[in-house]
């Protein structure tokens, strides 16, 4: 058993309860009554005080999957598209700008029409380059990826409406970007409006540590309109130029790794948008995410079109999940269904163990308060 009460341990060690209480106090367990629940580690330490040799059960074998280390030198790896996240205050025009960029990209490809909204898509530029755009991912997903030290975003496009200037979510986006060390390109939107005040936006940004170019800083600020299309090409160009400087690369071979960006249920079943980080995702592969896994049944791009594979920096909709995965979780390739099953069982067991430990803590605390 992993837990034992003070009374049961005293009994097992054949110690009188008064002696035992004194011993516990000496060892720093203050105010613990006979109902207090000890974990295995503490019970073992106490038993050793009485000359017992606690038997440690063999550690469960680690069945988990882990990402591969990132190589120090990436210069010989193939380039990958930059991942650009659009952030900014509500109603400042994030979705309008994204839709504009998406429309021009869908029009430029053969299949048009059936765009379904997913918050991530790739734009193929005339230069042959690709940019991946993400709509601001759900707050919790974003935080969860950040907590794992994930650089999901390479560049932030900060949308600020020229008639409204810097607002609370603008400031939050600036904080996020700075904390993650991600460079910002400012899109000063709604320039078609009569009351547009781009200079005021630039001044306000400077107060929050974003110094734009014509105010002596290094951050590019592009005047745009999601309504008329003004400045959209410049915005794309600025993004491409910055990404060329940053020069992102990732291996296209080896085990697939990525992030779950969002999840939904369609007629076909549970689907999740996976942003591939390294490797090449293909139909038939096995992906583990959190405590669930998928044998990839189909891969679809943002236009809902089946694709054969998705490489680093590409978002793709994956179906075939046993349970709904969670946005923000890491997705890692397993080499077989059996392996995926073992990994998810192992992770589930870990979750249950830590839940049990939390429960015990709560019970002890409640009993202490009762005394
Ligand atoms: P989001 O909340 O940041 O995604 O903002 P939306 O893209 O949903 O835009 C909010 C509102 O502003 C919508 O009514 C848009 O039509 C409007 N809007 C967005 N961009 C522009 C623009 O450049 N000019 C004007 N006049 N309106 C815009
Ligand atoms: Mg929006």
Short mmCIF file of C-alpha atoms and ligand atoms in Angstrom, two decimals:
data_model
loop_
_atom_site.label_atom_id
_atom_site.label_comp_id
_atom_site.label_asym_id
_atom_site.label_seq_id
_atom_site.Cartn_x
_atom_site.Cartn_y
_atom_site.Cartn_z
CA UNK A 1 0.00 0.00 0.00
CA UNK A 2 1.18 3.55 -0.69
CA UNK A 3 -0.42 5.14 2.37
CA UNK A 4 -0.79 4.11 6.00
CA UNK A 5 -2.30 5.78 9.09
CA UNK A 6 -0.18 6.54 12.12
CA UNK A 7 -2.22 4.04 14.20
CA UNK A 8 -1.73 1.23 11.69
CA UNK A 9 1.97 1.91 11.34
CA UNK A 10 2.45 1.92 15.14
CA UNK A 11 0.59 -1.35 15.22
CA UNK A 12 2.69 -2.87 12.43
CA UNK A 13 5.90 -1.78 14.18
CA UNK A 14 4.52 -3.04 17.54
CA UNK A 15 5.18 0.29 19.27
CA UNK A 16 3.00 1.76 22.01
CA UNK A 17 1.08 4.73 20.67
CA UNK A 18 2.37 7.24 23.27
CA UNK A 19 5.99 6.31 22.45
CA UNK A 20 5.19 6.51 18.81
CA UNK A 21 3.67 10.00 19.12
CA UNK A 22 6.78 11.22 20.93
CA UNK A 23 9.00 9.77 18.23
CA UNK A 24 6.96 11.44 15.50
CA UNK A 25 7.27 14.81 17.21
CA UNK A 26 11.05 14.32 17.46
CA UNK A 27 11.06 13.64 13.74
CA UNK A 28 9.17 16.84 13.03
CA UNK A 29 5.66 15.48 12.54
CA UNK A 30 3.83 17.95 14.75
CA UNK A 31 0.25 17.51 15.80
CA UNK A 32 -0.36 14.25 13.98
CA UNK A 33 -3.12 12.16 15.46
CA UNK A 34 -3.65 8.39 15.02
CA UNK A 35 -5.74 9.04 11.88
CA UNK A 36 -3.02 11.02 10.16
CA UNK A 37 -2.13 9.39 6.83
CA UNK A 38 1.55 8.94 6.06
CA UNK A 39 2.85 8.41 2.55
CA UNK A 40 5.10 5.44 1.76
CA UNK A 41 8.28 7.50 1.87
CA UNK A 42 7.66 8.91 5.36
CA UNK A 43 6.39 5.60 6.67
CA UNK A 44 9.63 4.02 5.42
CA UNK A 45 11.81 6.65 7.11
CA UNK A 46 9.98 6.25 10.42
CA UNK A 47 10.25 2.45 10.27
CA UNK A 48 14.00 2.76 9.84
CA UNK A 49 14.11 4.67 13.16
CA UNK A 50 12.89 1.43 14.75
CA UNK A 51 15.51 -0.64 13.01
CA UNK A 52 13.31 -1.95 10.22
CA UNK A 53 14.51 -2.18 6.67
CA UNK A 54 11.61 -1.02 4.50
CA UNK A 55 11.10 -3.09 1.39
CA UNK A 56 10.99 -0.83 -1.62
CA UNK A 57 8.83 -2.18 -4.40
CA UNK A 58 10.54 -2.20 -7.75
CA UNK A 59 9.96 1.09 -9.55
CA UNK A 60 7.38 0.76 -12.23
CA UNK A 61 9.09 0.77 -15.57
CA UNK A 62 8.97 4.16 -17.28
CA UNK A 63 6.75 3.67 -20.31
CA UNK A 64 6.61 7.33 -21.25
CA UNK A 65 7.55 9.01 -24.52
CA UNK A 66 9.91 11.97 -24.57
CA UNK A 67 10.78 14.54 -27.24
CA UNK A 68 14.21 14.31 -28.78
CA UNK A 69 16.75 16.94 -27.75
CA UNK A 70 17.07 19.87 -30.10
CA UNK A 71 20.45 19.82 -31.87
CA UNK A 72 22.77 22.72 -30.98
CA UNK A 73 23.64 23.38 -34.58
CA UNK A 74 20.59 23.53 -36.83
CA UNK A 75 22.34 25.22 -39.75
CA UNK A 76 22.43 22.04 -41.84
CA UNK A 77 18.77 21.19 -41.33
CA UNK A 78 16.07 22.07 -43.88
CA UNK A 79 14.21 25.38 -43.51
CA UNK A 80 10.71 25.39 -42.15
CA UNK A 81 7.94 27.97 -42.47
CA UNK A 82 7.86 30.62 -39.74
CA UNK A 83 4.97 30.36 -37.30
CA UNK A 84 3.29 33.72 -36.94
CA UNK A 85 0.68 34.38 -34.26
CA UNK A 86 -1.81 37.22 -34.64
CA UNK A 87 -2.50 38.90 -31.30
CA UNK A 88 -4.21 42.04 -30.11
CA UNK A 89 -7.25 43.52 -28.42
CA UNK A 90 -10.72 42.18 -29.21
CA UNK A 91 -12.32 43.81 -32.26
CA UNK A 92 -9.09 45.37 -33.44
CA UNK A 93 -9.28 43.23 -36.57
CA UNK A 94 -7.28 40.01 -36.01
CA UNK A 95 -9.77 37.71 -37.71
CA UNK A 96 -10.40 40.18 -40.55
CA UNK A 97 -6.69 40.38 -41.32
CA UNK A 98 -6.31 36.60 -41.11
CA UNK A 99 -9.30 36.09 -43.39
CA UNK A 100 -7.82 38.54 -45.88
CA UNK A 101 -4.50 36.69 -45.91
CA UNK A 102 -6.27 33.33 -46.14
CA UNK A 103 -8.53 34.40 -49.01
CA UNK A 104 -5.66 35.63 -51.10
CA UNK A 105 -3.87 32.37 -50.41
CA UNK A 106 -6.86 30.14 -51.15
CA UNK A 107 -7.52 32.08 -54.37
CA UNK A 108 -3.93 31.48 -55.36
CA UNK A 109 -4.31 27.70 -55.15
CA UNK A 110 -6.38 25.38 -57.32
CA UNK A 111 -8.88 24.30 -54.73
CA UNK A 112 -10.95 27.20 -53.55
CA UNK A 113 -14.21 27.52 -51.77
CA UNK A 114 -14.61 25.05 -48.99
CA UNK A 115 -12.56 26.82 -46.37
CA UNK A 116 -13.55 25.70 -42.92
CA UNK A 117 -12.49 27.76 -40.00
CA UNK A 118 -9.51 26.38 -38.24
CA UNK A 119 -7.34 28.76 -36.29
CA UNK A 120 -4.19 27.83 -38.14
CA UNK A 121 -3.27 27.83 -41.81
CA UNK A 122 -0.33 28.13 -44.15
CA UNK A 123 -0.06 30.75 -46.89
CA UNK A 124 1.95 29.91 -49.97
CA UNK A 125 3.46 33.13 -51.26
CA UNK A 126 4.29 33.79 -54.91
CA UNK A 127 7.97 33.69 -53.99
CA UNK A 128 7.48 30.00 -53.20
CA UNK A 129 7.80 30.65 -49.49
CA UNK A 130 5.27 29.58 -46.91
CA UNK A 131 4.12 31.33 -43.75
CA UNK A 132 2.04 29.60 -41.09
CA UNK A 133 -0.46 31.84 -39.31
CA UNK A 134 -2.13 31.10 -35.99
CA UNK A 135 -5.16 32.92 -34.65
CA UNK A 136 -4.48 33.75 -30.98
CA UNK A 137 -4.62 30.26 -29.48
CA UNK A 138 -6.90 29.78 -26.49
CA UNK A 139 -5.36 31.33 -23.46
CA UNK A 140 -4.94 28.07 -21.53
CA UNK A 141 -3.43 26.27 -24.51
CA UNK A 142 -0.98 29.10 -24.98
CA UNK A 143 -0.01 29.09 -21.31
CA UNK A 144 0.34 25.33 -21.18
CA UNK A 145 2.71 25.37 -24.15
CA UNK A 146 4.69 28.23 -22.62
CA UNK A 147 5.01 26.35 -19.32
CA UNK A 148 6.75 23.56 -21.20
CA UNK A 149 9.13 26.12 -22.62
CA UNK A 150 7.64 25.77 -26.05
CA UNK A 151 8.51 28.27 -28.70
CA UNK A 152 5.33 27.67 -30.62
CA UNK A 153 5.45 31.16 -32.10
CA UNK A 154 8.37 32.62 -34.02
CA UNK A 155 6.86 36.03 -34.74
CA UNK A 156 3.91 37.94 -33.26
CA UNK A 157 1.86 40.26 -35.45
CA UNK A 158 0.37 42.70 -32.98
CA UNK A 159 -2.83 44.17 -34.38
CA UNK A 160 -3.70 47.60 -32.98
CA UNK A 161 -6.72 49.52 -34.28
CA UNK A 162 -5.68 53.03 -35.31
CA UNK A 163 -8.92 54.52 -33.94
CA UNK A 164 -8.67 52.79 -30.55
CA UNK A 165 -4.91 52.50 -29.90
CA UNK A 166 -3.36 50.39 -27.13
CA UNK A 167 -5.92 48.55 -24.97
CA UNK A 168 -5.67 45.95 -22.14
CA UNK A 169 -5.31 42.89 -24.41
CA UNK A 170 -2.72 44.76 -26.48
CA UNK A 171 -0.67 45.18 -23.32
CA UNK A 172 -1.16 41.53 -22.40
CA UNK A 173 0.01 40.46 -25.87
CA UNK A 174 3.12 42.64 -25.52
CA UNK A 175 3.88 40.98 -22.17
CA UNK A 176 3.42 37.49 -23.63
CA UNK A 177 5.70 38.23 -26.56
CA UNK A 178 8.41 39.77 -24.43
CA UNK A 179 8.29 36.94 -21.89
CA UNK A 180 8.66 34.41 -24.70
CA UNK A 181 11.36 36.46 -26.42
CA UNK A 182 9.36 36.59 -29.65
CA UNK A 183 9.86 39.55 -32.01
CA UNK A 184 6.83 41.72 -32.81
CA UNK A 185 5.62 43.27 -36.06
CA UNK A 186 2.91 45.85 -35.44
CA UNK A 187 -0.05 46.04 -37.83
CA UNK A 188 -1.76 49.40 -37.31
CA UNK A 189 -5.20 48.43 -38.57
CA UNK A 190 -8.37 50.28 -39.64
CA UNK A 191 -6.33 52.91 -41.47
CA UNK A 192 -9.35 53.43 -43.75
CA UNK A 193 -11.21 55.04 -40.85
CA UNK A 194 -11.44 58.82 -40.63
CA UNK A 195 -10.41 58.93 -37.00
CA UNK A 196 -7.32 56.79 -37.52
CA UNK A 197 -4.39 58.10 -35.46
CA UNK A 198 -1.34 56.00 -36.25
CA UNK A 199 1.08 58.34 -34.47
CA UNK A 200 -0.88 58.06 -31.27
CA UNK A 201 -0.64 54.25 -31.55
CA UNK A 202 3.13 54.48 -31.93
CA UNK A 203 3.45 56.78 -28.92
CA UNK A 204 1.25 54.53 -26.79
CA UNK A 205 3.24 51.44 -27.83
CA UNK A 206 6.49 53.13 -26.80
CA UNK A 207 5.11 53.49 -23.29
CA UNK A 208 4.87 49.70 -23.11
CA UNK A 209 8.35 49.09 -24.41
CA UNK A 210 7.58 48.59 -28.10
CA UNK A 211 9.74 51.11 -29.96
CA UNK A 212 8.76 51.38 -33.60
CA UNK A 213 11.14 52.23 -36.42
CA UNK A 214 10.22 55.84 -37.15
CA UNK A 215 10.37 56.56 -33.42
CA UNK A 216 13.96 55.42 -33.22
CA UNK A 217 13.22 51.78 -32.37
CA UNK A 218 13.60 48.49 -34.26
CA UNK A 219 10.03 47.22 -34.39
CA UNK A 220 8.32 47.52 -37.76
CA UNK A 221 4.88 49.14 -37.75
CA UNK A 222 2.85 48.68 -40.94
CA UNK A 223 -0.31 50.72 -41.57
CA UNK A 224 -2.98 48.34 -42.87
CA UNK A 225 -6.68 47.94 -43.44
CA UNK A 226 -8.30 44.55 -43.23
CA UNK A 227 -11.25 46.12 -44.99
CA UNK A 228 -9.59 47.61 -48.09
CA UNK A 229 -6.48 45.42 -48.16
CA UNK A 230 -4.19 48.42 -47.72
CA UNK A 231 -0.72 47.39 -46.59
CA UNK A 232 -1.36 43.63 -46.67
CA UNK A 233 1.49 42.94 -49.08
CA UNK A 234 3.85 45.05 -46.96
CA UNK A 235 2.76 43.10 -43.90
CA UNK A 236 3.53 39.80 -45.65
CA UNK A 237 6.85 41.14 -46.92
CA UNK A 238 7.88 42.37 -43.47
CA UNK A 239 7.04 38.94 -42.07
CA UNK A 240 9.05 37.14 -44.74
CA UNK A 241 12.04 39.43 -44.27
CA UNK A 242 12.06 38.94 -40.52
CA UNK A 243 11.70 35.18 -40.88
CA UNK A 244 14.64 35.11 -43.30
CA UNK A 245 16.76 36.81 -40.67
CA UNK A 246 15.56 34.41 -37.96
CA UNK A 247 16.19 31.44 -40.30
CA UNK A 248 14.12 28.67 -38.69
CA UNK A 249 15.09 25.07 -39.42
CA UNK A 250 13.91 21.65 -38.29
CA UNK A 251 14.53 18.01 -39.17
CA UNK A 252 11.98 16.49 -41.56
CA UNK A 253 12.90 12.92 -40.62
CA UNK A 254 12.92 11.00 -37.35
CA UNK A 255 10.05 10.75 -34.90
CA UNK A 256 7.22 13.22 -35.36
CA UNK A 257 6.71 15.85 -32.66
CA UNK A 258 4.12 18.60 -32.50
CA UNK A 259 1.52 20.47 -30.49
CA UNK A 260 -2.24 20.12 -30.24
CA UNK A 261 -3.54 23.59 -31.14
CA UNK A 262 -7.27 22.98 -30.99
CA UNK A 263 -9.73 20.13 -30.97
CA UNK A 264 -13.24 19.66 -32.25
CA UNK A 265 -15.74 16.99 -33.18
CA UNK A 266 -16.87 16.54 -36.77
CA UNK A 267 -19.03 13.98 -38.50
CA UNK A 268 -15.87 12.01 -39.11
CA UNK A 269 -15.17 11.89 -35.37
CA UNK A 270 -12.73 13.58 -33.04
CA UNK A 271 -10.23 15.79 -34.78
CA UNK A 272 -7.34 17.87 -33.55
CA UNK A 273 -5.23 20.49 -35.28
CA UNK A 274 -1.63 19.43 -34.86
CA UNK A 275 1.19 21.87 -35.50
CA UNK A 276 4.15 19.72 -36.53
CA UNK A 277 7.41 20.75 -34.85
CA UNK A 278 9.77 18.15 -36.30
CA UNK A 279 9.55 15.07 -38.47
CA UNK A 280 6.93 14.42 -41.15
CA UNK A 281 3.41 13.39 -40.18
CA UNK A 282 1.73 10.80 -42.45
CA UNK A 283 -1.45 8.76 -42.53
CA UNK A 284 -1.11 5.50 -40.55
CA UNK A 285 1.37 6.87 -38.02
CA UNK A 286 0.62 6.67 -34.30
CA UNK A 287 0.49 9.86 -32.26
CA UNK A 288 0.23 10.09 -28.48
CA UNK A 289 -1.07 13.31 -26.87
CA UNK A 290 -1.54 13.49 -23.12
CA UNK A 291 -3.54 10.42 -22.11
CA UNK A 292 -4.96 9.63 -25.53
CA UNK A 293 -3.62 8.51 -28.89
CA UNK A 294 -4.52 8.30 -32.55
CA UNK A 295 -3.73 6.09 -35.47
CA UNK A 296 -3.81 8.86 -38.04
CA UNK A 297 -6.78 8.16 -40.32
CA UNK A 298 -6.73 11.32 -42.41
CA UNK A 299 -4.73 14.52 -42.65
CA UNK A 300 -6.50 17.63 -43.88
CA UNK A 301 -5.24 21.11 -44.55
CA UNK A 302 -7.11 24.29 -43.61
CA UNK A 303 -9.18 24.04 -46.80
CA UNK A 304 -10.47 20.63 -45.71
CA UNK A 305 -8.46 18.92 -48.44
CA UNK A 306 -6.70 15.61 -47.75
CA UNK A 307 -2.94 15.88 -47.77
CA UNK A 308 -0.41 13.07 -47.84
CA UNK A 309 1.96 14.53 -45.27
CA UNK A 310 2.72 17.52 -43.08
CA UNK A 311 6.26 18.65 -42.27
CA UNK A 312 7.69 20.99 -39.64
CA UNK A 313 5.89 24.33 -39.25
CA UNK A 314 2.71 22.98 -40.86
CA UNK A 315 -0.68 22.82 -39.13
CA UNK A 316 -2.86 19.88 -40.10
CA UNK A 317 -6.15 18.42 -38.96
CA UNK A 318 -5.71 14.87 -37.67
CA UNK A 319 -8.49 12.39 -37.01
CA UNK A 320 -8.54 8.93 -35.46
CA UNK A 321 -8.31 9.83 -31.75
CA UNK A 322 -9.50 7.38 -29.08
CA UNK A 323 -10.48 10.25 -26.78
CA UNK A 324 -10.54 13.98 -27.31
CA UNK A 325 -7.00 15.32 -26.89
CA UNK A 326 -6.40 18.59 -25.01
CA UNK A 327 -5.26 21.81 -26.67
CA UNK A 328 -1.76 22.71 -25.56
CA UNK A 329 -0.64 19.10 -25.15
CA UNK A 330 2.43 17.81 -26.87
CA UNK A 331 1.92 15.18 -29.59
CA UNK A 332 4.65 12.55 -29.96
CA UNK A 333 4.95 9.63 -32.36
CA UNK A 334 4.89 6.09 -30.96
CA UNK A 335 6.16 3.12 -32.96
CA UNK A 336 3.10 0.91 -32.48
CA UNK A 337 -0.46 0.90 -31.18
CA UNK A 338 0.69 -1.33 -28.30
CA UNK A 339 3.35 1.20 -27.36
CA UNK A 340 0.87 4.10 -27.55
CA UNK A 341 -1.53 2.14 -25.39
CA UNK A 342 1.18 1.40 -22.79
CA UNK A 343 2.25 5.05 -22.70
CA UNK A 344 -1.26 6.39 -22.21
CA UNK A 345 -2.00 3.79 -19.48
CA UNK A 346 1.22 4.74 -17.74
CA UNK A 347 0.38 8.44 -17.91
CA UNK A 348 -3.13 7.76 -16.67
CA UNK A 349 -1.71 5.84 -13.70
CA UNK A 350 0.61 8.76 -12.91
CA UNK A 351 -2.33 11.17 -12.98
CA UNK A 352 -4.28 8.91 -10.62
CA UNK A 353 -1.31 8.57 -8.26
CA UNK A 354 -0.83 12.28 -7.91
CA UNK A 355 -4.57 12.71 -7.46
CA UNK A 356 -4.49 10.17 -4.60
CA UNK A 357 -1.59 12.02 -2.96
CA UNK A 358 -3.54 15.28 -3.23
CA UNK A 359 -6.59 13.62 -1.67
CA UNK A 360 -4.52 12.37 1.27
CA UNK A 361 -3.16 15.86 1.83
CA UNK A 362 -6.68 17.23 1.93
CA UNK A 363 -7.88 14.57 4.36
CA UNK A 364 -4.95 15.23 6.71
CA UNK A 365 -5.54 18.96 6.56
CA UNK A 366 -9.26 18.54 7.30
CA UNK A 367 -8.49 16.28 10.28
CA UNK A 368 -5.92 18.71 11.61
CA UNK A 369 -8.51 21.49 11.52
CA UNK A 370 -11.04 19.27 13.27
CA UNK A 371 -8.71 18.71 16.22
P1 LIG B 1 -10.90 40.58 -33.76
O1 LIG B 1 -11.78 40.50 -32.55
O2 LIG B 1 -9.59 41.23 -33.44
O3 LIG B 1 -10.73 39.26 -34.46
O4 LIG B 1 -11.62 41.63 -34.76
P2 LIG B 1 -12.46 41.32 -36.07
O5 LIG B 1 -11.58 40.93 -37.19
O6 LIG B 1 -13.58 40.43 -35.74
O7 LIG B 1 -12.98 42.81 -36.41
C1 LIG B 1 -13.84 43.53 -35.54
C2 LIG B 1 -14.67 44.51 -36.33
O8 LIG B 1 -13.85 45.50 -36.96
C3 LIG B 1 -15.44 43.86 -37.47
O9 LIG B 1 -16.72 44.49 -37.56
C4 LIG B 1 -14.62 44.17 -38.69
O10 LIG B 1 -15.41 44.24 -39.87
C5 LIG B 1 -14.04 45.52 -38.36
N1 LIG B 1 -12.76 45.74 -39.02
C6 LIG B 1 -11.68 44.92 -39.02
N2 LIG B 1 -10.67 45.46 -39.71
C7 LIG B 1 -11.12 46.67 -40.17
C8 LIG B 1 -10.52 47.72 -40.95
O11 LIG B 1 -9.38 47.67 -41.39
N3 LIG B 1 -11.30 48.82 -41.20
C9 LIG B 1 -12.55 48.93 -40.75
N4 LIG B 1 -13.22 50.03 -41.05
N5 LIG B 1 -13.14 47.95 -40.01
C10 LIG B 1 -12.45 46.84 -39.73
MG1 LIG B 2 -11.30 37.29 -33.85
#
